[in-house]
Amino acid sequence: MSAGRGKPPGRRPARKAAGGGSAATDRLLRIALRRRKKPLRAADVMITDRPAVRRAVSAAALGNTMEWFDFGVYAYLAGTLGKVFFPASSPGAQVVASFATFAAAFVVRPLGGLVFGPLGDRIGRQRVLAATMIMMAASTFAIGFLPGYHAVGFAAPILLLICRLVQGFSTGGEYAGATTYIAEYAPDKRRGFLGSWLDFGTFVGYSLGSGLVTVLTAVLGEDGLVSWGWRLPFLVAGPLGLIGLYMRMRLEETPAFQREAEQAHQEAEAVRAAGGEDPVEVARQSGHGRLKEIFTRHWQAVLICMGLVLLYNVTSYMVTSYLPTFMSETLGEDPLTAQLLILGTMIVVALTITTVGRTSDRWGRRPVFMAGSIALIALIALAAPAFLLIRAGGILLPALGCLILGLLLVCFAGTSAATLPALFPTRLRYGALSIAYNISVSLFGGTTPLFASGLVQLTGNHMVPAYYLMGAGVVGFVATLFLHETAGKPLRGSGPMVETTEQARKLVAHSRTESGRRARDVWIRLRHPWARP
């Protein structure tokens, strides 16, 4: 009795409860420790090869340069092409018809994405990128040989439309494949910086195309361009395409795809050794099975991707494809002045884009996207004043308005190539990104010049493009709210990627330490629930 009085009340019941439930507690402990995240092994961390990364970035960026060289040429020659292929129309109708042909290429882009995307997930990224380069170069080169309306009549715009459709079909697999390729080669902590070089190629290509047209305009004049000068920029695509094809044929497959292909092969061999093929797995690996998985299991990522792509491409095509014609044909500015202003804006974007990409590696993708979309939404802050400045006339104020739009554009251009591929797992990345990207571009991006010019013609309100940009900002802001931060993290379905052996060693050691801490916390919570971990 006296011994019992000296013990704290409630001590013995607590021990009995712990002892009586020891078997259940041990079982829960074993399950929890077994299911915890396993620490990284040295084999799980991939060390990138710097020369291979440089080759991958260069070859992918060159394809984008080629694509946007064509866009820059077409945007700056929209008025001229309207006179060559649609001479019976009024000047306003010529511009709309020319942009309608431009937009037609975007109608078939989803078809190209449906073909090239899943194909890239099955046979590899490198082969598909080589094929898209051939088609894109050949169709652009062919435009330079087309006869005008006065030579063959209605057949001339039909031939132009066919070339544009081939361009759009090949482009359906180009950007998604290039972003996937760079993302799967880049180290996790530099994916934003390296990915920004892809869109650096975009604006360099646009600047080269628009710069060439500007020089031809100054040298040949409008009559010389309409007569024969418009052909020269398209003929340049032939040599550029051969260079790009040579670089892409020298590329190797991405490490992430190689590892995924090896794992799929091992699983298939194991199934065959066990007595045949699993029909569920066969259906899952087929093209139809992959498409079904994209839209049933990854529909949220598809919607986020479409929202971000809408934000980026509406801004991009508004600045690069619509503004030159808006300033010259709608506002009556001198064509050469308008071309120089947009060319200067593109040079500023190209010079700042890699800085934005590096910034997204440090601060994250979401803050950069969020800042740009909020700026577009703020009517009083940036969007409307930019167009008011562009309408002011002269050089200084329109240049300032173009610069504002260019700085908004670079927020999205510098981060997209690193953000979009990270939304999807490796085995579906090329296909899912191709489909989501091209649907959004076709519906909203490539049609921006057509809608903007048509609405201006219909309403007579020159501020319609600013309101259009604001709507894109709202959609992009909502998509950014649901975007998970991926800066510095491995791609979905892939292991970590680092640049040096020392970084890999530190990452493995840190993972083991964290795994040990988690195991300790699990042990404390289950064995001593009254104690604080």
Short mmCIF file of C-alpha atoms in Angstrom, two decimals:
data_model
loop_
_atom_site.label_atom_id
_atom_site.label_comp_id
_atom_site.label_asym_id
_atom_site.label_seq_id
_atom_site.Cartn_x
_atom_site.Cartn_y
_atom_site.Cartn_z
CA MET A 1 0.00 0.00 0.00
CA SER A 2 2.78 2.40 0.93
CA ALA A 3 4.70 1.48 -2.23
CA GLY A 4 1.63 2.18 -4.37
CA ARG A 5 1.17 5.60 -2.77
CA GLY A 6 4.63 6.72 -3.89
CA LYS A 7 3.88 6.22 -7.62
CA PRO A 8 2.31 8.94 -9.73
CA PRO A 9 -1.39 8.31 -10.36
CA GLY A 10 -2.22 6.98 -13.83
CA ARG A 11 1.27 5.69 -14.59
CA ARG A 12 0.50 1.97 -14.42
CA PRO A 13 -2.65 2.13 -16.64
CA ALA A 14 -0.70 3.99 -19.34
CA ARG A 15 1.98 1.27 -19.38
CA LYS A 16 -0.63 -1.46 -19.52
CA ALA A 17 -2.32 0.20 -22.43
CA ALA A 18 0.96 0.51 -24.25
CA GLY A 19 1.91 -3.08 -23.41
CA GLY A 20 -1.49 -4.47 -24.27
CA GLY A 21 -1.46 -2.81 -27.69
CA SER A 22 2.19 -3.51 -28.43
CA ALA A 23 1.42 -6.08 -31.17
CA ALA A 24 -0.92 -3.70 -33.01
CA THR A 25 1.49 -0.81 -32.52
CA ASP A 26 4.42 -2.80 -33.89
CA ARG A 27 2.34 -3.81 -36.88
CA LEU A 28 1.39 -0.19 -37.60
CA LEU A 29 5.00 0.82 -37.13
CA ARG A 30 6.23 -1.74 -39.65
CA ILE A 31 3.61 -0.66 -42.18
CA ALA A 32 4.41 3.04 -41.74
CA LEU A 33 8.15 2.51 -42.05
CA ARG A 34 7.69 0.26 -45.06
CA ARG A 35 5.52 2.82 -46.86
CA ARG A 36 7.66 5.85 -46.14
CA LYS A 37 9.50 7.52 -48.98
CA LYS A 38 12.70 5.62 -49.61
CA PRO A 39 15.97 7.55 -49.63
CA LEU A 40 17.68 8.22 -52.95
CA ARG A 41 20.37 5.89 -54.18
CA ALA A 42 23.33 6.98 -56.26
CA ALA A 43 21.77 5.19 -59.27
CA ASP A 44 18.59 7.29 -58.93
CA VAL A 45 20.42 10.57 -59.55
CA MET A 46 21.36 11.36 -63.14
CA ILE A 47 24.43 13.48 -63.88
CA THR A 48 24.03 15.52 -67.06
CA ASP A 49 26.67 15.74 -69.75
CA ARG A 50 27.35 19.43 -70.39
CA PRO A 51 28.34 19.10 -74.09
CA ALA A 52 25.23 16.99 -74.70
CA VAL A 53 23.07 19.59 -72.95
CA ARG A 54 24.54 22.37 -75.10
CA ARG A 55 23.88 20.37 -78.28
CA ALA A 56 20.32 19.65 -77.19
CA VAL A 57 19.57 23.28 -76.39
CA SER A 58 21.17 24.54 -79.62
CA ALA A 59 19.38 22.08 -81.91
CA ALA A 60 15.99 22.60 -80.26
CA ALA A 61 16.36 26.38 -80.30
CA LEU A 62 17.35 26.36 -83.97
CA GLY A 63 14.08 24.64 -84.89
CA ASN A 64 12.16 27.34 -83.05
CA THR A 65 14.27 29.96 -84.80
CA MET A 66 13.25 28.47 -88.12
CA GLU A 67 9.55 28.38 -87.18
CA TRP A 68 9.46 31.97 -86.00
CA PHE A 69 11.56 33.22 -88.88
CA ASP A 70 8.59 32.22 -91.01
CA PHE A 71 6.14 33.88 -88.60
CA GLY A 72 8.13 37.12 -88.60
CA VAL A 73 8.27 37.14 -92.40
CA TYR A 74 4.56 36.41 -92.75
CA ALA A 75 3.52 38.99 -90.14
CA TYR A 76 5.59 41.75 -91.74
CA LEU A 77 4.48 40.79 -95.26
CA ALA A 78 0.78 40.39 -94.43
CA GLY A 79 -0.18 43.51 -96.34
CA THR A 80 2.08 42.63 -99.27
CA LEU A 81 0.86 39.02 -99.45
CA GLY A 82 -2.71 40.30 -99.43
CA LYS A 83 -1.96 42.32 -102.58
CA VAL A 84 -0.22 39.36 -104.25
CA PHE A 85 -2.78 36.65 -103.46
CA PHE A 86 -6.01 38.63 -102.83
CA PRO A 87 -5.77 41.66 -105.16
CA ALA A 88 -9.52 41.98 -105.82
CA SER A 89 -10.30 42.84 -102.19
CA SER A 90 -10.23 46.18 -100.39
CA PRO A 91 -7.10 46.95 -98.32
CA GLY A 92 -8.87 46.04 -95.07
CA ALA A 93 -10.26 42.82 -96.52
CA GLN A 94 -6.82 41.95 -97.91
CA VAL A 95 -5.34 42.13 -94.42
CA VAL A 96 -8.14 40.00 -92.95
CA ALA A 97 -7.80 37.44 -95.77
CA SER A 98 -4.04 37.28 -95.30
CA PHE A 99 -4.42 36.74 -91.56
CA ALA A 100 -7.14 34.16 -92.22
CA THR A 101 -4.60 32.17 -94.24
CA PHE A 102 -2.13 32.69 -91.40
CA ALA A 103 -4.71 31.38 -88.89
CA ALA A 104 -5.59 28.39 -91.08
CA ALA A 105 -2.25 26.82 -90.24
CA PHE A 106 -3.32 26.75 -86.61
CA VAL A 107 -6.46 24.77 -87.41
CA VAL A 108 -4.35 21.70 -88.24
CA ARG A 109 -1.87 22.15 -85.40
CA PRO A 110 -3.92 19.95 -83.02
CA LEU A 111 -3.89 17.24 -85.69
CA GLY A 112 -0.11 17.51 -85.84
CA GLY A 113 -0.01 17.31 -82.06
CA LEU A 114 -2.22 14.21 -82.05
CA VAL A 115 0.12 12.52 -84.54
CA PHE A 116 3.58 13.67 -83.51
CA GLY A 117 3.06 13.88 -79.72
CA PRO A 118 2.10 10.26 -78.95
CA LEU A 119 4.57 9.15 -81.64
CA GLY A 120 7.34 10.98 -79.77
CA ASP A 121 6.38 9.14 -76.58
CA ARG A 122 6.59 5.79 -78.37
CA ILE A 123 9.58 6.01 -80.75
CA GLY A 124 11.53 8.87 -79.21
CA ARG A 125 11.81 12.64 -79.21
CA GLN A 126 14.80 12.96 -81.55
CA ARG A 127 13.26 11.17 -84.55
CA VAL A 128 10.06 13.18 -84.43
CA LEU A 129 11.93 16.48 -84.11
CA ALA A 130 13.97 15.63 -87.22
CA ALA A 131 10.76 14.88 -89.15
CA THR A 132 9.08 18.13 -88.13
CA MET A 133 12.17 20.09 -89.18
CA ILE A 134 12.05 18.60 -92.69
CA MET A 135 8.35 19.35 -93.18
CA MET A 136 8.60 22.87 -91.80
CA ALA A 137 11.60 23.85 -93.94
CA ALA A 138 10.18 22.34 -97.13
CA SER A 139 6.76 24.02 -96.82
CA THR A 140 8.26 27.44 -96.01
CA PHE A 141 10.73 27.13 -98.88
CA ALA A 142 7.90 26.22 -101.27
CA ILE A 143 6.01 29.47 -100.55
CA GLY A 144 8.85 31.36 -102.24
CA PHE A 145 8.05 29.65 -105.55
CA LEU A 146 4.26 30.13 -105.55
CA PRO A 147 2.70 32.03 -108.45
CA GLY A 148 0.60 35.10 -107.67
CA TYR A 149 -3.10 35.65 -108.29
CA HIS A 150 -2.47 37.41 -111.61
CA ALA A 151 -0.63 34.32 -112.91
CA VAL A 152 -2.95 31.44 -111.95
CA GLY A 153 -6.01 33.13 -110.48
CA PHE A 154 -7.85 31.48 -107.59
CA ALA A 155 -5.31 28.62 -107.50
CA ALA A 156 -2.71 31.00 -106.00
CA PRO A 157 -4.37 31.47 -102.56
CA ILE A 158 -5.24 27.74 -102.55
CA LEU A 159 -1.55 26.84 -102.98
CA LEU A 160 -0.60 29.31 -100.26
CA LEU A 161 -3.18 27.73 -97.97
CA ILE A 162 -1.79 24.23 -98.63
CA CYS A 163 1.73 25.34 -97.73
CA ARG A 164 0.45 26.96 -94.56
CA LEU A 165 -1.43 23.79 -93.60
CA VAL A 166 1.74 21.71 -93.98
CA GLN A 167 3.59 24.24 -91.84
CA GLY A 168 0.88 24.08 -89.18
CA PHE A 169 0.82 20.28 -89.16
CA SER A 170 4.59 20.03 -88.66
CA THR A 171 4.59 22.80 -86.06
CA GLY A 172 2.06 20.75 -84.08
CA GLY A 173 4.93 18.54 -82.96
CA GLU A 174 7.70 21.14 -82.93
CA TYR A 175 7.38 23.35 -79.85
CA ALA A 176 6.11 20.63 -77.51
CA GLY A 177 8.88 18.31 -78.67
CA ALA A 178 11.56 20.96 -78.31
CA THR A 179 10.46 21.95 -74.80
CA THR A 180 10.25 18.28 -73.80
CA TYR A 181 13.70 17.62 -75.19
CA ILE A 182 15.36 20.50 -73.36
CA ALA A 183 13.49 19.86 -70.11
CA GLU A 184 14.54 16.19 -70.07
CA TYR A 185 18.18 17.13 -70.62
CA ALA A 186 18.43 20.09 -68.25
CA PRO A 187 19.56 19.86 -64.60
CA ASP A 188 16.71 20.52 -62.18
CA LYS A 189 18.18 23.73 -60.79
CA ARG A 190 18.87 25.26 -64.25
CA ARG A 191 15.81 24.16 -66.19
CA GLY A 192 14.37 27.67 -66.33
CA PHE A 193 17.58 29.21 -67.66
CA LEU A 194 18.25 26.49 -70.24
CA GLY A 195 14.61 26.32 -71.30
CA SER A 196 14.54 30.07 -71.90
CA TRP A 197 17.06 29.59 -74.72
CA LEU A 198 14.32 27.84 -76.69
CA ASP A 199 12.21 30.98 -76.71
CA PHE A 200 15.37 33.02 -77.21
CA GLY A 201 15.52 31.17 -80.53
CA THR A 202 11.88 32.14 -81.06
CA PHE A 203 12.55 35.85 -80.88
CA VAL A 204 15.87 35.67 -82.68
CA GLY A 205 14.08 33.91 -85.54
CA TYR A 206 11.33 36.50 -85.51
CA SER A 207 13.89 39.31 -85.44
CA LEU A 208 15.83 37.80 -88.36
CA GLY A 209 12.66 37.36 -90.42
CA SER A 210 11.25 40.78 -89.63
CA GLY A 211 14.67 42.39 -90.00
CA LEU A 212 15.10 40.90 -93.46
CA VAL A 213 11.67 42.18 -94.53
CA THR A 214 12.49 45.61 -93.11
CA VAL A 215 15.69 45.78 -95.13
CA LEU A 216 13.90 44.64 -98.28
CA THR A 217 11.18 47.25 -97.69
CA ALA A 218 13.78 49.99 -97.39
CA VAL A 219 15.74 48.86 -100.46
CA LEU A 220 12.99 47.72 -102.84
CA GLY A 221 10.03 49.78 -101.73
CA GLU A 222 6.42 48.59 -101.75
CA ASP A 223 6.32 48.04 -105.50
CA GLY A 224 9.46 45.92 -105.49
CA LEU A 225 8.12 43.78 -102.65
CA VAL A 226 4.82 43.15 -104.39
CA SER A 227 6.55 42.39 -107.68
CA TRP A 228 9.17 39.85 -106.54
CA GLY A 229 10.90 40.83 -103.30
CA TRP A 230 8.41 39.01 -101.05
CA ARG A 231 9.81 35.66 -102.26
CA LEU A 232 13.34 36.17 -100.92
CA PRO A 233 12.64 35.71 -97.17
CA PHE A 234 10.85 32.41 -97.77
CA LEU A 235 13.68 31.08 -99.93
CA VAL A 236 16.11 31.62 -97.04
CA ALA A 237 14.24 28.86 -95.16
CA GLY A 238 15.84 26.17 -97.36
CA PRO A 239 19.45 26.58 -96.13
CA LEU A 240 18.28 27.17 -92.56
CA GLY A 241 16.31 23.94 -92.64
CA LEU A 242 19.31 21.93 -93.88
CA ILE A 243 21.45 23.28 -91.03
CA GLY A 244 18.76 22.50 -88.47
CA LEU A 245 18.25 19.00 -89.83
CA TYR A 246 21.98 18.28 -89.66
CA MET A 247 22.11 19.37 -86.01
CA ARG A 248 19.07 17.35 -85.03
CA MET A 249 20.28 14.19 -86.74
CA ARG A 250 23.39 14.33 -84.53
CA LEU A 251 21.37 14.41 -81.31
CA GLU A 252 20.93 11.47 -78.97
CA GLU A 253 17.72 10.50 -77.22
CA THR A 254 16.98 12.18 -73.88
CA PRO A 255 18.13 10.35 -70.70
CA ALA A 256 14.61 10.43 -69.24
CA PHE A 257 13.10 8.78 -72.31
CA GLN A 258 15.87 6.16 -72.45
CA ARG A 259 15.29 5.23 -68.80
CA GLU A 260 11.52 5.10 -69.32
CA ALA A 261 11.96 2.92 -72.41
CA GLU A 262 14.28 0.53 -70.54
CA GLN A 263 11.82 0.17 -67.66
CA ALA A 264 8.93 -0.46 -70.08
CA HIS A 265 11.02 -3.09 -71.89
CA GLN A 266 11.90 -4.84 -68.61
CA GLU A 267 8.26 -4.86 -67.53
CA ALA A 268 7.20 -6.28 -70.89
CA GLU A 269 9.84 -9.02 -70.66
CA ALA A 270 8.70 -9.90 -67.14
CA VAL A 271 5.09 -10.19 -68.33
CA ARG A 272 6.09 -12.45 -71.24
CA ALA A 273 8.17 -14.61 -68.92
CA ALA A 274 5.14 -14.98 -66.64
CA GLY A 275 3.05 -16.42 -69.45
CA GLY A 276 1.96 -13.85 -71.99
CA GLU A 277 0.99 -10.22 -72.44
CA ASP A 278 -1.33 -8.40 -70.10
CA PRO A 279 -4.20 -7.03 -72.25
CA VAL A 280 -4.70 -4.10 -69.87
CA GLU A 281 -1.07 -3.07 -70.18
CA VAL A 282 -1.11 -3.52 -73.96
CA ALA A 283 -4.12 -1.18 -74.19
CA ARG A 284 -2.42 1.29 -71.87
CA GLN A 285 0.69 1.45 -74.06
CA SER A 286 -1.27 1.92 -77.31
CA GLY A 287 -1.92 5.33 -78.82
CA HIS A 288 -5.61 5.20 -77.90
CA GLY A 289 -4.74 4.11 -74.37
CA ARG A 290 -2.32 6.99 -73.93
CA LEU A 291 -4.88 9.53 -75.16
CA LYS A 292 -7.48 8.13 -72.79
CA GLU A 293 -5.04 8.34 -69.88
CA ILE A 294 -4.17 11.95 -70.73
CA PHE A 295 -7.79 13.13 -70.62
CA THR A 296 -8.96 10.97 -67.70
CA ARG A 297 -6.03 11.03 -65.27
CA HIS A 298 -4.29 14.28 -66.22
CA TRP A 299 -7.18 16.54 -67.26
CA GLN A 300 -6.34 19.12 -64.60
CA ALA A 301 -2.78 19.45 -65.92
CA VAL A 302 -4.18 19.73 -69.46
CA LEU A 303 -6.44 22.64 -68.43
CA ILE A 304 -3.63 24.41 -66.55
CA CYS A 305 -1.38 23.99 -69.58
CA MET A 306 -4.02 25.40 -71.92
CA GLY A 307 -4.57 28.42 -69.68
CA LEU A 308 -0.85 29.24 -69.49
CA VAL A 309 -0.41 28.71 -73.23
CA LEU A 310 -3.35 31.02 -73.94
CA LEU A 311 -1.77 33.73 -71.78
CA TYR A 312 1.62 33.41 -73.46
CA ASN A 313 0.47 33.05 -77.06
CA VAL A 314 -2.23 35.71 -77.14
CA THR A 315 0.37 38.18 -75.88
CA SER A 316 3.02 36.86 -78.26
CA TYR A 317 0.92 36.90 -81.43
CA MET A 318 -0.59 40.24 -80.54
CA VAL A 319 2.88 41.80 -80.37
CA THR A 320 4.69 39.86 -83.07
CA SER A 321 2.02 39.19 -85.71
CA TYR A 322 -0.69 41.81 -85.29
CA LEU A 323 1.03 45.01 -84.17
CA PRO A 324 3.08 45.63 -87.36
CA THR A 325 -0.04 45.48 -89.53
CA PHE A 326 -2.18 47.32 -86.93
CA MET A 327 0.25 50.22 -86.89
CA SER A 328 0.71 50.45 -90.67
CA GLU A 329 -2.70 49.47 -92.09
CA THR A 330 -5.09 50.57 -89.31
CA LEU A 331 -3.30 53.56 -87.77
CA GLY A 332 -1.72 54.69 -91.04
CA GLU A 333 1.86 54.76 -89.73
CA ASP A 334 4.77 54.45 -92.10
CA PRO A 335 5.35 50.67 -92.63
CA LEU A 336 9.10 50.99 -92.17
CA THR A 337 8.65 52.84 -88.85
CA ALA A 338 6.20 50.24 -87.58
CA GLN A 339 8.53 47.41 -88.56
CA LEU A 340 11.51 49.03 -86.83
CA LEU A 341 9.53 49.57 -83.62
CA ILE A 342 8.44 45.91 -83.38
CA LEU A 343 11.91 44.73 -84.37
CA GLY A 344 13.43 46.80 -81.56
CA THR A 345 10.90 45.34 -79.12
CA MET A 346 11.83 41.79 -80.15
CA ILE A 347 15.51 42.54 -79.66
CA VAL A 348 14.78 43.76 -76.11
CA VAL A 349 12.79 40.58 -75.41
CA ALA A 350 15.60 38.38 -76.78
CA LEU A 351 18.20 40.19 -74.64
CA THR A 352 16.19 39.84 -71.41
CA ILE A 353 14.60 36.42 -71.81
CA THR A 354 17.42 34.31 -70.36
CA THR A 355 17.57 36.62 -67.33
CA VAL A 356 13.88 35.94 -66.71
CA GLY A 357 14.52 32.19 -67.08
CA ARG A 358 17.34 32.33 -64.54
CA THR A 359 15.11 34.36 -62.22
CA SER A 360 12.41 31.67 -62.39
CA ASP A 361 14.97 29.12 -61.21
CA ARG A 362 15.56 31.20 -58.10
CA TRP A 363 12.12 32.68 -57.33
CA GLY A 364 9.90 30.05 -58.94
CA ARG A 365 7.71 29.82 -62.04
CA ARG A 366 4.43 30.84 -60.35
CA PRO A 367 5.57 34.32 -59.18
CA VAL A 368 6.80 35.23 -62.69
CA PHE A 369 3.60 34.07 -64.40
CA MET A 370 1.51 35.73 -61.70
CA ALA A 371 3.24 39.09 -62.10
CA GLY A 372 2.75 39.15 -65.86
CA SER A 373 -0.91 38.10 -65.77
CA ILE A 374 -1.77 40.65 -63.07
CA ALA A 375 -0.09 43.37 -65.14
CA LEU A 376 -2.22 42.43 -68.17
CA ILE A 377 -5.41 42.50 -66.11
CA ALA A 378 -4.66 45.93 -64.67
CA LEU A 379 -6.29 48.13 -67.30
CA ILE A 380 -5.13 51.39 -65.80
CA ALA A 381 -1.64 50.10 -65.11
CA LEU A 382 -0.30 48.73 -68.39
CA ALA A 383 -2.52 47.17 -71.10
CA ALA A 384 -4.60 50.16 -72.21
CA PRO A 385 -1.85 52.79 -71.80
CA ALA A 386 0.40 50.67 -74.00
CA PHE A 387 -2.07 50.88 -76.88
CA LEU A 388 -2.79 54.54 -76.20
CA LEU A 389 0.93 55.22 -76.54
CA ILE A 390 1.08 53.20 -79.75
CA ARG A 391 -1.79 55.29 -81.16
CA ALA A 392 -0.12 58.58 -80.17
CA GLY A 393 1.94 58.82 -83.35
CA GLY A 394 5.56 59.71 -83.85
CA ILE A 395 8.32 57.38 -82.68
CA LEU A 396 9.04 57.88 -78.97
CA LEU A 397 5.59 57.22 -77.48
CA PRO A 398 4.76 54.22 -79.72
CA ALA A 399 8.20 52.80 -78.92
CA LEU A 400 7.42 53.09 -75.20
CA GLY A 401 4.06 51.35 -75.71
CA CYS A 402 5.71 48.50 -77.66
CA LEU A 403 8.36 48.18 -74.95
CA ILE A 404 5.69 47.78 -72.24
CA LEU A 405 4.03 44.96 -74.18
CA GLY A 406 7.43 43.36 -74.84
CA LEU A 407 8.30 43.33 -71.13
CA LEU A 408 4.93 41.70 -70.36
CA LEU A 409 5.60 39.12 -73.04
CA VAL A 410 9.03 38.19 -71.70
CA CYS A 411 7.50 37.21 -68.33
CA PHE A 412 5.74 34.32 -70.05
CA ALA A 413 8.33 33.58 -72.74
CA GLY A 414 11.16 33.14 -70.24
CA THR A 415 9.35 30.57 -68.09
CA SER A 416 7.04 28.55 -70.36
CA ALA A 417 9.59 26.06 -71.69
CA ALA A 418 10.49 24.99 -68.14
CA THR A 419 6.96 25.11 -66.72
CA LEU A 420 4.84 23.26 -69.28
CA PRO A 421 6.79 19.94 -69.58
CA ALA A 422 6.86 19.61 -65.78
CA LEU A 423 3.06 19.28 -65.74
CA PHE A 424 3.10 15.74 -67.19
CA PRO A 425 4.89 12.41 -66.49
CA THR A 426 7.65 11.17 -68.77
CA ARG A 427 5.72 8.42 -70.57
CA LEU A 428 2.98 10.89 -71.62
CA ARG A 429 4.87 14.19 -71.66
CA TYR A 430 5.34 14.76 -75.38
CA GLY A 431 1.81 13.67 -76.32
CA ALA A 432 -0.01 15.48 -73.51
CA LEU A 433 1.93 18.70 -74.02
CA SER A 434 1.47 18.57 -77.81
CA ILE A 435 -2.29 18.16 -77.51
CA ALA A 436 -2.88 20.74 -74.77
CA TYR A 437 -0.48 23.28 -76.27
CA ASN A 438 -1.78 23.07 -79.82
CA ILE A 439 -5.47 23.12 -78.92
CA SER A 440 -4.92 26.31 -76.94
CA VAL A 441 -2.73 27.91 -79.62
CA SER A 442 -5.20 27.02 -82.36
CA LEU A 443 -8.25 28.37 -80.55
CA PHE A 444 -6.73 31.49 -79.04
CA GLY A 445 -3.11 32.16 -80.03
CA GLY A 446 -2.89 31.89 -83.81
CA THR A 447 -6.34 33.42 -84.25
CA THR A 448 -5.35 36.54 -82.29
CA PRO A 449 -4.37 38.61 -85.38
CA LEU A 450 -7.54 37.53 -87.18
CA PHE A 451 -9.87 38.28 -84.26
CA ALA A 452 -8.15 41.55 -83.39
CA SER A 453 -8.18 42.85 -86.97
CA GLY A 454 -11.77 41.68 -87.51
CA LEU A 455 -13.02 43.28 -84.29
CA VAL A 456 -11.27 46.55 -85.08
CA GLN A 457 -12.86 46.54 -88.55
CA LEU A 458 -16.27 45.70 -87.06
CA THR A 459 -16.34 48.11 -84.13
CA GLY A 460 -13.97 50.84 -85.29
CA ASN A 461 -12.52 50.81 -81.74
CA HIS A 462 -8.74 50.79 -81.78
CA MET A 463 -8.60 49.77 -78.11
CA VAL A 464 -10.08 46.30 -78.76
CA PRO A 465 -6.60 44.64 -78.78
CA ALA A 466 -5.97 45.97 -75.25
CA TYR A 467 -9.24 44.46 -73.99
CA TYR A 468 -8.36 41.18 -75.69
CA LEU A 469 -5.05 41.11 -73.80
CA MET A 470 -6.82 41.79 -70.52
CA GLY A 471 -9.09 38.77 -71.07
CA ALA A 472 -6.04 36.59 -71.67
CA GLY A 473 -4.56 37.92 -68.43
CA VAL A 474 -7.64 36.80 -66.47
CA VAL A 475 -7.45 33.26 -67.87
CA GLY A 476 -3.72 33.06 -67.21
CA PHE A 477 -4.13 34.31 -63.65
CA VAL A 478 -6.69 31.58 -62.87
CA ALA A 479 -4.43 28.90 -64.38
CA THR A 480 -1.47 30.16 -62.34
CA LEU A 481 -3.48 29.85 -59.12
CA PHE A 482 -3.70 26.06 -59.69
CA LEU A 483 -0.10 25.68 -60.85
CA HIS A 484 2.19 23.74 -58.50
CA GLU A 485 5.69 25.13 -58.14
CA THR A 486 8.24 23.00 -60.01
CA ALA A 487 11.40 25.11 -59.89
CA GLY A 488 14.40 23.07 -58.75
CA LYS A 489 12.38 19.84 -58.58
CA PRO A 490 12.64 16.68 -60.74
CA LEU A 491 10.24 16.24 -63.62
CA ARG A 492 7.24 14.00 -62.95
CA GLY A 493 8.15 10.39 -63.52
CA SER A 494 11.90 11.14 -63.56
CA GLY A 495 14.64 11.09 -60.97
CA PRO A 496 16.74 14.10 -59.95
CA MET A 497 19.17 15.56 -62.49
CA VAL A 498 22.34 17.37 -61.41
CA GLU A 499 25.45 18.72 -63.11
CA THR A 500 28.31 17.23 -61.10
CA THR A 501 29.19 14.11 -59.09
CA GLU A 502 29.60 16.25 -55.99
CA GLN A 503 26.03 17.57 -56.33
CA ALA A 504 24.76 14.00 -56.70
CA ARG A 505 26.66 12.89 -53.58
CA LYS A 506 25.24 15.75 -51.52
CA LEU A 507 21.72 15.07 -52.78
CA VAL A 508 21.91 11.38 -51.82
CA ALA A 509 23.35 12.20 -48.39
CA HIS A 510 20.64 14.80 -47.76
CA SER A 511 17.94 12.31 -48.82
CA ARG A 512 19.26 9.67 -46.41
CA THR A 513 19.32 12.18 -43.58
CA GLU A 514 15.76 13.28 -44.26
CA SER A 515 14.60 9.66 -44.54
CA GLY A 516 16.16 8.90 -41.17
CA ARG A 517 14.42 11.88 -39.60
CA ARG A 518 11.06 10.82 -41.02
CA ALA A 519 11.55 7.27 -39.72
CA ARG A 520 12.40 8.65 -36.27
CA ASP A 521 9.28 10.82 -36.27
CA VAL A 522 7.11 7.82 -37.23
CA TRP A 523 8.65 5.75 -34.42
CA ILE A 524 8.04 8.48 -31.83
CA ARG A 525 4.43 9.11 -32.89
CA LEU A 526 3.49 5.41 -32.76
CA ARG A 527 5.53 4.16 -29.80
CA HIS A 528 5.16 7.27 -27.65
CA PRO A 529 1.99 9.06 -28.76
CA TRP A 530 2.07 11.37 -25.72
CA ALA A 531 5.52 12.69 -26.61
CA ARG A 532 6.24 15.53 -29.00
CA PRO A 533 8.48 14.62 -31.97
#
